[in-house]
Amino acid sequence: MDNNQAFKPGEVVYVIIRNPHAQDVANVQQAAVVQNPEIPNQLALFLHETYYPLTEEFAVFPSESEAEQAYQEAFGFSEDELGGYYG
């Protein structure tokens, strides 16, 4: 799927993103689809005050529930189910 065809600027989407400092930690984050300020005619994700090219490297979902379901399938338990246990 070409992500640039699937989404439009201004859409709010949800991504599963890994913590760059702890690769075994991932969570669902809200992001905005925007025009890429560095590459005209391409889209980007705006997340944590940073632009990321909208590529196949991101697991992008149109709804939070779809992202949470994919998260559960990939990683199992959510933080809520673990009761705050991080070890």
Short mmCIF file of C-alpha atoms in Angstrom, two decimals:
data_model
loop_
_atom_site.label_atom_id
_atom_site.label_comp_id
_atom_site.label_asym_id
_atom_site.label_seq_id
_atom_site.Cartn_x
_atom_site.Cartn_y
_atom_site.Cartn_z
CA MET A 1 0.00 0.00 0.00
CA ASP A 2 1.25 3.48 -0.83
CA ASN A 3 0.75 5.46 2.37
CA ASN A 4 0.68 8.70 0.41
CA GLN A 5 -2.48 7.44 -1.32
CA ALA A 6 -4.20 6.16 1.82
CA PHE A 7 -4.10 9.32 3.95
CA LYS A 8 -4.76 13.02 3.45
CA PRO A 9 -3.18 16.07 5.11
CA GLY A 10 -4.99 17.00 8.29
CA GLU A 11 -5.98 13.46 9.24
CA VAL A 12 -5.28 12.25 12.75
CA VAL A 13 -3.84 8.73 12.75
CA TYR A 14 -2.36 6.35 15.28
CA VAL A 15 1.04 4.68 15.04
CA ILE A 16 2.80 1.96 16.96
CA ILE A 17 6.17 3.38 17.81
CA ARG A 18 9.11 1.87 19.65
CA ASN A 19 11.16 3.70 22.22
CA PRO A 20 14.55 4.36 20.58
CA HIS A 21 16.30 3.87 23.93
CA ALA A 22 14.56 0.60 24.85
CA GLN A 23 13.61 -1.49 21.83
CA ASP A 24 11.42 -3.80 23.88
CA VAL A 25 9.11 -0.86 24.73
CA ALA A 26 6.42 0.22 22.27
CA ASN A 27 3.16 2.10 22.50
CA VAL A 28 0.37 3.61 20.46
CA GLN A 29 0.77 7.32 19.75
CA GLN A 30 -1.45 9.85 18.01
CA ALA A 31 0.09 11.62 14.99
CA ALA A 32 -1.03 14.06 12.32
CA VAL A 33 -0.67 13.54 8.59
CA VAL A 34 0.83 16.71 7.08
CA GLN A 35 2.55 17.89 3.93
CA ASN A 36 6.24 17.08 4.24
CA PRO A 37 8.00 20.45 4.68
CA GLU A 38 11.26 19.05 3.27
CA ILE A 39 9.89 17.14 0.25
CA PRO A 40 7.09 18.82 -1.73
CA ASN A 41 4.20 16.60 -2.84
CA GLN A 42 4.92 14.01 -0.14
CA LEU A 43 3.23 13.41 3.18
CA ALA A 44 4.78 13.15 6.61
CA LEU A 45 3.74 12.18 10.11
CA PHE A 46 4.01 14.94 12.69
CA LEU A 47 4.75 13.27 16.01
CA HIS A 48 6.55 14.58 19.10
CA GLU A 49 7.32 17.93 17.42
CA THR A 50 9.14 16.10 14.59
CA TYR A 51 8.30 15.31 10.95
CA TYR A 52 8.73 11.71 9.83
CA PRO A 53 8.33 10.71 6.16
CA LEU A 54 5.14 8.68 5.76
CA THR A 55 6.65 5.38 4.63
CA GLU A 56 5.92 1.68 4.92
CA GLU A 57 8.25 1.61 7.95
CA PHE A 58 5.44 2.94 10.14
CA ALA A 59 2.46 0.92 11.26
CA VAL A 60 -0.22 3.59 10.69
CA PHE A 61 -3.88 3.09 11.62
CA PRO A 62 -6.91 5.30 11.02
CA SER A 63 -8.33 4.67 14.50
CA GLU A 64 -6.98 4.19 17.98
CA SER A 65 -8.94 0.95 18.41
CA GLU A 66 -7.33 -0.57 15.29
CA ALA A 67 -3.89 0.46 16.53
CA GLU A 68 -4.57 -0.98 19.98
CA GLN A 69 -5.77 -4.26 18.46
CA ALA A 70 -2.62 -4.53 16.33
CA TYR A 71 -0.53 -3.68 19.38
CA GLN A 72 -2.18 -6.47 21.36
CA GLU A 73 -1.57 -8.96 18.53
CA ALA A 74 2.09 -7.96 18.25
CA PHE A 75 3.05 -7.32 21.87
CA GLY A 76 0.42 -8.94 24.06
CA PHE A 77 -0.42 -7.21 27.31
CA SER A 78 -1.02 -3.48 27.61
CA GLU A 79 0.47 -1.39 30.42
CA ASP A 80 -2.95 -1.31 32.10
CA GLU A 81 -3.14 -5.10 32.15
CA LEU A 82 0.33 -5.34 33.66
CA GLY A 83 -0.71 -3.06 36.51
CA GLY A 84 2.30 -0.82 36.10
CA TYR A 85 4.87 -3.62 36.27
CA TYR A 86 7.91 -2.76 34.13
CA GLY A 87 10.36 -5.57 34.74
#
